[in-house]
mmCIF file of C-alpha atoms and ligand atoms in Angstrom:
data_model
loop_
_atom_site.group_PDB
_atom_site.id
_atom_site.type_symbol
_atom_site.label_atom_id
_atom_site.label_comp_id
_atom_site.label_asym_id
_atom_site.label_seq_id
_atom_site.Cartn_x
_atom_site.Cartn_y
_atom_site.Cartn_z
ATOM 1 C CA MET A 142 0.000 0.000 0.000
ATOM 2 C CA SER A 143 1.449 3.353 -0.949
ATOM 3 C CA ASN A 144 2.042 5.833 1.821
ATOM 4 C CA THR A 145 0.095 8.995 1.034
ATOM 5 C CA LYS A 146 0.864 10.706 4.315
ATOM 6 C CA LYS A 147 2.376 14.183 4.060
ATOM 7 C CA LYS A 148 5.950 14.339 5.260
ATOM 8 C CA VAL A 149 7.757 16.995 7.252
ATOM 9 C CA VAL A 150 11.477 16.854 7.742
ATOM 10 C CA ALA A 151 13.033 18.800 10.606
ATOM 11 C CA PHE A 152 16.741 19.566 10.577
ATOM 12 C CA THR A 153 18.141 20.565 13.950
ATOM 13 C CA ALA A 154 21.510 21.784 15.119
ATOM 14 C CA GLY A 155 22.945 22.287 18.576
ATOM 15 C CA ARG A 156 23.155 19.974 21.548
ATOM 16 C CA ARG A 157 21.586 16.534 21.419
ATOM 17 C CA GLY A 158 18.410 16.885 23.505
ATOM 18 C CA GLY A 159 19.164 20.607 23.811
ATOM 19 C CA ASN A 160 16.833 23.576 23.871
ATOM 20 C CA THR A 161 16.471 23.840 20.103
ATOM 21 C CA GLU A 162 15.680 20.165 19.789
ATOM 22 C CA ILE A 163 13.017 20.457 22.499
ATOM 23 C CA TYR A 164 11.141 23.208 20.642
ATOM 24 C CA VAL A 165 11.487 21.335 17.353
ATOM 25 C CA LYS A 166 10.095 18.157 18.961
ATOM 26 C CA ILE A 167 7.175 20.104 20.478
ATOM 27 C CA ALA A 168 6.314 21.364 16.974
ATOM 28 C CA LEU A 169 6.701 17.882 15.455
ATOM 29 C CA GLU A 170 4.409 16.319 18.088
ATOM 30 C CA GLN A 171 1.655 18.695 16.958
ATOM 31 C CA MET A 172 2.148 17.740 13.335
ATOM 32 C CA GLU A 173 2.193 14.040 14.141
ATOM 33 C CA GLN A 174 -1.190 14.472 15.844
ATOM 34 C CA MET A 175 -2.401 16.048 12.600
ATOM 35 C CA GLY A 176 -1.538 12.842 10.734
ATOM 36 C CA ILE A 177 1.747 14.030 9.252
ATOM 37 C CA GLU A 178 4.809 11.785 9.042
ATOM 38 C CA CYS A 179 7.616 13.579 10.873
ATOM 39 C CA LYS A 180 11.371 13.086 10.794
ATOM 40 C CA LEU A 181 14.062 14.799 12.845
ATOM 41 C CA ILE A 182 17.642 14.906 11.563
ATOM 42 C CA ARG A 183 20.461 16.071 13.832
ATOM 43 C CA LEU A 184 22.909 17.969 11.660
ATOM 44 C CA HIS A 185 25.646 17.651 14.265
ATOM 45 C CA GLU A 186 25.414 13.870 13.948
ATOM 46 C CA CYS A 187 25.848 13.969 10.161
ATOM 47 C CA ASP A 188 29.139 13.685 8.353
ATOM 48 C CA LEU A 189 28.899 16.943 6.432
ATOM 49 C CA ARG A 190 31.814 18.736 4.818
ATOM 50 C CA PRO A 191 31.744 22.265 3.352
ATOM 51 C CA CYS A 192 30.800 22.705 -0.316
ATOM 52 C CA LYS A 193 33.891 23.131 -2.514
ATOM 53 C CA ASP A 194 32.091 24.936 -5.354
ATOM 54 C CA CYS A 195 33.900 22.569 -7.676
ATOM 55 C CA PRO A 196 34.373 23.359 -11.384
ATOM 56 C CA ASN A 197 31.389 22.447 -13.578
ATOM 57 C CA GLY A 198 29.456 21.471 -10.422
ATOM 58 C CA PRO A 199 28.523 17.815 -11.119
ATOM 59 C CA CYS A 200 25.625 18.132 -8.676
ATOM 60 C CA TYR A 201 23.968 20.759 -10.899
ATOM 61 C CA MET A 202 23.686 18.304 -13.773
ATOM 62 C CA HIS A 203 23.403 14.954 -12.091
ATOM 63 C CA GLY A 204 21.988 15.779 -8.667
ATOM 64 C CA PRO A 205 23.245 15.448 -5.095
ATOM 65 C CA SER A 206 24.541 11.886 -5.563
ATOM 66 C CA ALA A 207 27.127 13.225 -8.042
ATOM 67 C CA CYS A 208 28.745 15.399 -5.358
ATOM 68 C CA ILE A 209 32.499 14.795 -5.139
ATOM 69 C CA LEU A 210 32.257 14.694 -1.348
ATOM 70 C CA LYS A 211 31.304 11.251 -0.131
ATOM 71 C CA ASP A 212 29.481 12.088 3.076
ATOM 72 C CA ASP A 213 25.873 12.577 4.261
ATOM 73 C CA GLY A 214 25.308 15.718 2.123
ATOM 74 C CA PRO A 215 23.534 13.904 -0.753
ATOM 75 C CA TRP A 216 21.301 12.025 1.691
ATOM 76 C CA LEU A 217 20.316 15.320 3.370
ATOM 77 C CA ALA A 218 19.357 16.769 -0.021
ATOM 78 C CA GLU A 219 17.223 13.688 -0.776
ATOM 79 C CA GLN A 220 15.497 14.027 2.596
ATOM 80 C CA PHE A 221 14.561 17.587 1.709
ATOM 81 C CA LEU A 222 13.403 16.715 -1.823
ATOM 82 C CA ASP A 223 11.192 13.902 -0.537
ATOM 83 C CA SER A 224 9.439 16.161 1.984
ATOM 84 C CA ASP A 225 6.274 18.250 1.824
ATOM 85 C CA GLY A 226 7.330 20.659 4.564
ATOM 86 C CA TYR A 227 10.554 21.966 6.079
ATOM 87 C CA LEU A 228 11.453 22.837 9.655
ATOM 88 C CA LEU A 229 14.873 24.136 10.682
ATOM 89 C CA GLY A 230 15.966 24.858 14.236
ATOM 90 C CA ALA A 231 19.385 26.034 15.397
ATOM 91 C CA PRO A 232 20.993 27.653 18.425
ATOM 92 C CA VAL A 233 22.655 31.036 18.171
ATOM 93 C CA TRP A 234 26.426 30.954 18.483
ATOM 94 C CA SER A 235 28.130 34.351 18.299
ATOM 95 C CA LEU A 236 25.026 36.105 16.979
ATOM 96 C CA SER A 237 24.561 33.589 14.124
ATOM 97 C CA PRO A 238 23.332 29.994 13.859
ATOM 98 C CA CYS A 239 26.101 27.502 14.631
ATOM 99 C CA GLY A 240 28.344 26.852 11.644
ATOM 100 C CA ILE A 241 26.937 23.521 10.524
ATOM 101 C CA VAL A 242 23.788 25.330 9.400
ATOM 102 C CA THR A 243 25.612 27.276 6.703
ATOM 103 C CA ASP A 244 27.469 24.136 5.586
ATOM 104 C CA PHE A 245 24.081 22.398 5.357
ATOM 105 C CA ARG A 246 22.700 25.342 3.362
ATOM 106 C CA ASP A 247 25.597 25.399 0.910
ATOM 107 C CA ARG A 248 25.579 21.642 0.333
ATOM 108 C CA VAL A 249 21.812 21.159 -0.005
ATOM 109 C CA PHE A 250 20.510 24.449 -1.394
ATOM 110 C CA GLY A 251 22.001 27.320 -3.436
ATOM 111 C CA PRO A 252 21.915 27.508 -7.261
ATOM 112 C CA LYS A 253 21.680 23.747 -7.831
ATOM 113 C CA MET A 254 18.333 23.680 -5.974
ATOM 114 C CA ASP A 255 17.002 26.931 -7.457
ATOM 115 C CA LEU A 256 13.364 26.716 -8.473
ATOM 116 C CA ALA A 257 13.549 29.915 -10.535
ATOM 117 C CA MET A 258 16.524 28.543 -12.452
ATOM 118 C CA TRP A 259 14.588 25.318 -13.075
ATOM 119 C CA GLU A 260 11.546 27.221 -14.333
ATOM 120 C CA ALA A 261 13.789 29.161 -16.708
ATOM 121 C CA HIS A 262 15.972 26.291 -17.951
ATOM 122 C CA GLY A 263 14.023 23.117 -17.225
ATOM 123 C CA ILE A 264 13.749 20.823 -14.227
ATOM 124 C CA PRO A 265 16.698 18.408 -14.024
ATOM 125 C CA ASP A 266 15.829 14.704 -14.201
ATOM 126 C CA TRP A 267 17.055 14.087 -10.672
ATOM 127 C CA ALA A 268 14.507 16.535 -9.246
ATOM 128 C CA ASP A 269 11.590 15.646 -11.475
ATOM 129 C CA GLY A 270 8.361 15.228 -9.537
ATOM 130 C CA ARG A 271 9.959 16.836 -6.515
ATOM 131 C CA ALA A 272 10.376 20.397 -7.798
ATOM 132 C CA LYS A 273 7.759 22.242 -5.809
ATOM 133 C CA GLN A 274 7.286 25.058 -3.369
ATOM 134 C CA ARG A 275 7.128 23.844 0.202
ATOM 135 C CA PRO A 276 5.924 25.582 3.345
ATOM 136 C CA GLY A 277 8.528 25.927 6.064
ATOM 137 C CA ALA A 278 9.099 27.217 9.592
ATOM 138 C CA LEU A 279 12.218 28.355 11.431
ATOM 139 C CA ILE A 280 13.250 28.269 15.107
ATOM 140 C CA SER A 281 16.275 30.188 16.363
ATOM 141 C CA VAL A 282 17.302 29.742 20.018
ATOM 142 C CA GLY A 283 19.635 32.128 21.837
ATOM 143 C CA GLY A 284 20.694 32.108 25.460
ATOM 144 C CA ALA A 285 21.455 35.794 25.953
ATOM 145 C CA LEU A 286 19.226 37.961 28.101
ATOM 146 C CA THR A 287 19.080 40.624 25.412
ATOM 147 C CA GLU A 288 17.533 39.951 22.012
ATOM 148 C CA HIS A 289 20.237 41.864 20.119
ATOM 149 C CA TRP A 290 22.672 39.050 20.948
ATOM 150 C CA THR A 291 20.603 36.900 18.562
ATOM 151 C CA SER A 292 20.594 39.459 15.740
ATOM 152 C CA LEU A 293 21.845 37.258 12.859
ATOM 153 C CA GLY A 294 20.240 33.991 13.990
ATOM 154 C CA MET A 295 16.824 34.079 12.339
ATOM 155 C CA ALA A 296 18.125 36.127 9.393
ATOM 156 C CA THR A 297 20.663 33.405 8.583
ATOM 157 C CA LEU A 298 18.153 30.567 8.969
ATOM 158 C CA TYR A 299 16.133 32.314 6.243
ATOM 159 C CA THR A 300 19.076 32.008 3.852
ATOM 160 C CA THR A 301 18.426 28.251 3.663
ATOM 161 C CA THR A 302 14.954 28.895 2.238
ATOM 162 C CA PHE A 303 15.518 31.194 -0.745
ATOM 163 C CA SER A 304 16.650 28.944 -3.588
ATOM 164 C CA ALA A 305 14.176 26.087 -3.168
ATOM 165 C CA GLN A 306 11.301 28.534 -2.587
ATOM 166 C CA THR A 307 10.550 27.241 0.862
ATOM 167 C CA ASN A 308 7.833 29.639 1.942
ATOM 168 C CA VAL A 309 8.320 30.436 5.617
ATOM 169 C CA ILE A 310 4.842 30.603 7.122
ATOM 170 C CA ASP A 311 6.040 31.027 10.731
ATOM 171 C CA ASN A 312 9.219 31.707 12.654
ATOM 172 C CA MET A 313 10.118 31.799 16.313
ATOM 173 C CA ASN A 314 13.022 33.848 17.637
ATOM 174 C CA VAL A 315 13.831 32.645 21.142
ATOM 175 C CA TYR A 316 16.183 34.384 23.572
ATOM 176 C CA GLN A 317 16.938 34.022 27.305
ATOM 177 C CA VAL A 318 16.977 30.221 26.980
ATOM 178 C CA ALA A 319 20.541 29.117 27.684
ATOM 179 C CA ASP A 320 21.052 26.156 29.962
ATOM 180 C CA GLN A 321 20.212 22.467 29.454
ATOM 181 C CA GLY A 322 16.459 21.936 29.587
ATOM 182 C CA GLU A 323 15.687 25.615 30.135
ATOM 183 C CA ALA A 324 13.453 25.505 27.058
ATOM 184 C CA LEU A 325 10.860 23.771 29.231
ATOM 185 C CA MET A 326 10.882 26.507 31.874
ATOM 186 C CA ARG A 327 9.453 28.966 29.353
ATOM 187 C CA ASN A 328 5.776 28.223 28.995
ATOM 188 C CA ASP A 329 5.374 31.102 26.542
ATOM 189 C CA TYR A 330 7.881 29.538 24.154
ATOM 190 C CA VAL A 331 6.508 26.018 24.675
ATOM 191 C CA LEU A 332 3.071 27.282 23.589
ATOM 192 C CA ARG A 333 4.619 29.227 20.735
ATOM 193 C CA ALA A 334 6.375 26.079 19.477
ATOM 194 C CA LYS A 335 3.061 24.186 19.570
ATOM 195 C CA TYR A 336 1.413 27.003 17.633
ATOM 196 C CA LEU A 337 4.252 27.004 15.092
ATOM 197 C CA GLY A 338 3.880 23.223 14.656
ATOM 198 C CA GLN A 339 0.138 23.582 14.076
ATOM 199 C CA ASN A 340 0.732 26.361 11.549
ATOM 200 C CA LEU A 341 3.249 24.314 9.582
ATOM 201 C CA GLY A 342 0.961 21.276 9.804
ATOM 202 C CA HIS A 343 -1.929 23.325 8.421
ATOM 203 C CA ALA A 344 0.181 24.602 5.525
ATOM 204 C CA VAL A 345 1.438 21.097 4.708
ATOM 205 C CA LEU A 346 -2.069 19.608 4.784
ATOM 206 C CA ASN A 347 -3.503 22.376 2.610
ATOM 207 C CA PRO A 348 -1.184 22.522 -0.370
ATOM 208 C CA GLN A 349 -1.702 25.521 -2.571
ATOM 209 C CA LYS A 350 0.126 26.403 -5.745
ATOM 210 C CA ASP A 351 2.317 28.349 -3.401
ATOM 211 C CA TRP A 352 2.394 29.609 0.132
ATOM 212 C CA GLU A 353 4.322 32.675 -1.012
ATOM 213 C CA ASN A 354 3.702 35.776 1.086
ATOM 214 C CA LYS A 355 1.353 33.896 3.407
ATOM 215 C CA TRP A 356 2.087 34.224 7.086
ATOM 216 C CA LEU A 357 0.372 32.103 9.706
ATOM 217 C CA GLY A 358 2.453 33.181 12.714
ATOM 218 C CA ASN A 359 1.842 35.923 15.263
ATOM 219 C CA LEU A 360 1.045 39.319 13.836
ATOM 220 C CA GLU A 361 1.635 41.066 17.131
ATOM 221 C CA ASP A 362 5.328 40.100 17.345
ATOM 222 C CA GLY A 363 6.056 43.700 16.309
ATOM 223 C CA GLU A 364 8.781 42.896 13.773
ATOM 224 C CA ALA A 365 9.714 45.592 11.272
ATOM 225 C CA CYS A 366 9.346 43.777 7.939
ATOM 226 C CA PRO A 367 5.836 42.557 7.096
ATOM 227 C CA GLY A 368 7.261 40.109 4.518
ATOM 228 C CA CYS A 369 9.648 37.917 6.473
ATOM 229 C CA HIS A 370 8.742 39.123 9.984
ATOM 230 C CA THR A 371 12.251 40.007 11.051
ATOM 231 C CA SER A 372 13.709 43.367 12.078
ATOM 232 C CA LEU A 373 17.237 43.276 10.668
ATOM 233 C CA VAL A 374 17.358 46.254 8.318
ATOM 234 C CA ILE A 375 20.010 48.017 6.251
ATOM 235 C CA ALA A 376 19.842 51.725 7.059
ATOM 236 C CA LYS A 377 22.220 53.819 4.921
ATOM 237 C CA PRO A 378 22.781 57.480 5.744
ATOM 238 C CA GLY A 379 21.158 59.942 3.338
ATOM 239 C CA LYS A 380 18.248 57.631 2.469
ATOM 240 C CA ASN A 381 14.639 57.911 3.587
ATOM 241 C CA TYR A 382 14.117 54.150 3.460
ATOM 242 C CA VAL A 383 15.555 50.987 4.907
ATOM 243 C CA GLU A 384 16.013 47.648 3.185
ATOM 244 C CA CYS A 385 15.123 44.422 4.918
ATOM 245 C CA ALA A 386 18.424 42.536 5.195
ATOM 246 C CA VAL A 387 16.604 39.215 4.783
ATOM 247 C CA CYS A 388 14.102 39.652 1.947
ATOM 248 C CA GLY A 389 15.244 42.966 0.460
ATOM 249 C CA ARG A 390 11.915 44.797 0.768
ATOM 250 C CA LYS A 391 12.099 48.574 1.048
ATOM 251 C CA GLY A 392 10.459 50.326 3.998
ATOM 252 C CA LEU A 393 9.871 54.065 4.001
ATOM 253 C CA LEU A 394 10.927 55.705 7.238
ATOM 254 C CA SER A 395 9.329 58.448 9.289
ATOM 255 C CA LEU A 396 9.127 59.457 12.943
ATOM 256 C CA ASP A 397 5.902 59.935 14.896
ATOM 257 C CA GLU A 398 5.420 62.929 17.225
ATOM 258 C CA ASP A 399 7.177 61.047 20.058
ATOM 259 C CA GLY A 400 10.204 60.383 17.864
ATOM 260 C CA ASN A 401 9.440 56.659 17.385
ATOM 261 C CA ILE A 402 10.380 55.036 14.092
ATOM 262 C CA GLN A 403 7.457 54.301 11.780
ATOM 263 C CA TYR A 404 7.723 52.206 8.622
ATOM 264 C CA ARG A 405 5.563 52.110 5.538
ATOM 265 C CA TRP A 406 6.249 49.089 3.340
ATOM 266 C CA PRO A 407 4.859 49.640 -0.175
ATOM 267 C CA GLU A 408 3.363 46.598 -1.912
ATOM 268 C CA ASP A 409 6.135 44.455 -3.299
ATOM 269 C CA ASN A 410 6.015 41.163 -5.135
ATOM 270 C CA ARG A 411 9.621 41.040 -6.303
ATOM 271 C CA ASN A 412 11.538 40.570 -3.072
ATOM 272 C CA ARG A 413 13.747 37.505 -2.725
ATOM 273 C CA LEU A 414 11.066 35.510 -0.926
ATOM 274 C CA THR A 415 9.044 35.499 -4.143
ATOM 275 C CA MET A 416 9.517 33.563 -7.398
ATOM 276 C CA MET A 417 9.488 36.861 -9.273
ATOM 277 C CA GLY A 418 12.306 38.164 -7.082
ATOM 278 C CA LYS A 419 14.306 35.044 -7.837
ATOM 279 C CA PHE A 420 13.663 35.312 -11.577
ATOM 280 C CA ASP A 421 15.092 38.823 -11.350
ATOM 281 C CA HIS A 422 18.160 37.396 -9.647
ATOM 282 C CA VAL A 423 18.624 34.618 -12.251
ATOM 283 C CA ARG A 424 18.468 37.226 -15.029
ATOM 284 C CA GLU A 425 20.815 39.540 -13.142
ATOM 285 C CA ILE A 426 23.413 36.742 -12.906
ATOM 286 C CA GLN A 427 23.090 35.973 -16.634
ATOM 287 C CA ARG A 428 23.364 39.654 -17.543
ATOM 288 C CA HIS A 429 26.460 40.009 -15.424
ATOM 289 C CA THR A 430 28.183 37.078 -17.132
ATOM 290 C CA GLU A 431 27.242 38.153 -20.658
ATOM 291 C CA GLU A 432 27.735 41.903 -20.398
ATOM 292 C CA ILE A 433 30.382 42.470 -17.740
ATOM 293 C CA TYR A 434 32.503 39.342 -17.486
ATOM 294 C CA LYS A 435 32.724 37.724 -20.947
ATOM 295 C CA PRO A 436 33.729 40.826 -22.973
ATOM 296 C CA HIS A 437 36.811 41.313 -20.762
ATOM 297 C CA VAL A 438 37.754 37.806 -19.653
ATOM 298 C CA ASP A 439 40.659 37.492 -22.127
ATOM 299 C CA GLU A 440 42.305 40.604 -20.715
ATOM 300 C CA ILE A 441 42.891 39.073 -17.302
ATOM 301 C CA GLN A 442 44.195 35.602 -18.281
ATOM 302 C CA GLU A 443 47.888 36.328 -17.727
ATOM 303 C CA GLU A 444 47.374 37.873 -14.285
ATOM 304 C CA LEU A 445 44.898 35.152 -13.398
ATOM 305 C CA ASN A 446 47.471 32.429 -14.112
ATOM 306 C CA ARG A 447 50.097 34.266 -12.082
ATOM 307 C CA TYR A 448 47.834 34.348 -9.001
ATOM 308 C CA ARG A 449 46.713 30.760 -9.520
ATOM 309 C CA LYS A 450 50.307 29.560 -9.424
ATOM 310 C CA MET A 451 51.325 31.802 -6.529
ATOM 311 C CA GLU A 452 52.006 29.554 -3.529
ATOM 312 C CA GLN A 453 54.763 31.385 -1.661
ATOM 313 C CA PHE A 454 52.410 32.524 1.134
ATOM 314 C CA THR A 455 50.450 29.307 1.482
ATOM 315 C CA VAL A 456 50.976 27.157 4.570
ATOM 316 C CA LYS A 457 49.633 23.617 4.399
ATOM 317 C CA ALA A 458 47.481 22.312 7.252
ATOM 318 C CA PRO A 459 49.123 19.414 9.155
ATOM 319 C CA SER A 460 46.559 16.961 7.733
ATOM 320 C CA LYS A 461 47.728 17.828 4.196
ATOM 321 C CA GLN A 462 51.464 17.481 4.934
ATOM 322 C CA LYS A 463 52.852 14.135 3.943
HETATM 323 C C1 LIG B 1331 29.968 28.878 21.183
HETATM 324 C C2 LIG B 1331 28.679 29.458 21.721
HETATM 325 C C3 LIG B 1331 28.365 30.768 21.424
HETATM 326 C C4 LIG B 1331 27.144 31.312 21.857
HETATM 327 N N1 LIG B 1331 26.829 32.595 21.492
HETATM 328 C C5 LIG B 1331 25.580 33.075 21.792
HETATM 329 C C6 LIG B 1331 25.187 34.372 21.295
HETATM 330 O O1 LIG B 1331 25.919 35.078 20.591
HETATM 331 N N2 LIG B 1331 23.935 34.797 21.605
HETATM 332 C C7 LIG B 1331 23.069 34.064 22.365
HETATM 333 O O2 LIG B 1331 21.940 34.501 22.587
HETATM 334 N N3 LIG B 1331 23.425 32.832 22.855
HETATM 335 C C8 LIG B 1331 24.653 32.335 22.569
HETATM 336 N N4 LIG B 1331 25.030 31.074 23.019
HETATM 337 C C9 LIG B 1331 24.081 30.318 23.886
HETATM 338 C C10 LIG B 1331 23.211 29.289 23.135
HETATM 339 O O3 LIG B 1331 22.535 29.883 22.085
HETATM 340 C C11 LIG B 1331 22.183 28.697 24.109
HETATM 341 O O4 LIG B 1331 22.858 28.015 25.132
HETATM 342 C C12 LIG B 1331 21.198 27.760 23.446
HETATM 343 O O5 LIG B 1331 20.188 27.433 24.383
HETATM 344 C C13 LIG B 1331 21.845 26.479 22.989
HETATM 345 O O6 LIG B 1331 20.913 25.708 22.307
HETATM 346 P P1 LIG B 1331 20.939 24.108 22.352
HETATM 347 O O7 LIG B 1331 20.617 23.693 23.750
HETATM 348 O O8 LIG B 1331 19.878 23.696 21.382
HETATM 349 O O9 LIG B 1331 22.287 23.677 21.887
HETATM 350 C C14 LIG B 1331 26.243 30.520 22.631
HETATM 351 C C15 LIG B 1331 26.595 29.188 22.936
HETATM 352 C C16 LIG B 1331 27.789 28.664 22.481
HETATM 353 C C17 LIG B 1331 28.137 27.220 22.807
#
């Protein structure tokens, strides 16, 4: 009998049984009760090496199994492709998610898993039947008492969602949860994790052509950007607007009579959380290659070879010394 159950795969980083894992499991329990098949994968227990961006990228053509690195990377990509919903949870280490999250992102996602690229140039055989937008949710867990010590956590978790058009329908930015088991002392976050699990479960059980720009999480979180519900903005002097550092939306700035910042975010359907925004990016990359790089590439060959051969400063790591 074929298994028609919807599947959610949760990738977690941090300590085994740690705070992040607790919130992820709380969310998964909700989804399991909704009849969804749930998996949890501990990234720290995977053999996962950093992407080498190797020439001609065999994985682009032939899929994850063609990766030159023989580790768990291809299996992680298959787990994602076989899922109907995505959950990622990670602790904050030095303002950002711990490093394995960006290795995971670079091995599994990026250009080789780019839905906009596939729509423009055709879906590769290895992804056929599995090229689809998925709903997703993100959980970032920091231990600091002040939220600004988690500033790059959620923003960086979002970077795993762009290429494959994983539409984040809820996110949860936790702080003040540091020590082993402390996750359970915070009833507010425990309830929030349940709510996040129900939201992701709902999105997975109600597939739409896309869940783009649809938010099921709290509206009263008070985050600046109404698109990705984060508050990390780029604010350049001399401008009257800010740009959301995560999705790129522009927010017009003003101050109310008490001097508080007010934002107005004009309608926008081309930010990088949208397919249209990604099409723009695909075309921008092509234009760059054709118009800026190719006409001048011959001029730099001699210098390029000189730098390629230059080894006088390089020190080999002990593992590479024979
Ligand atoms: C190397 C390291 C750096 C950390 N840096 C931060 C930080 O910048 N901000 C913060 O809020 N918490 C920081 N923490 C605390 C963890 O985010 C916190 O303990 C969290 O609950 C760990 O999650 P886990 O139990 O899922 O591993 C750091 C922890 C470690 C081990």
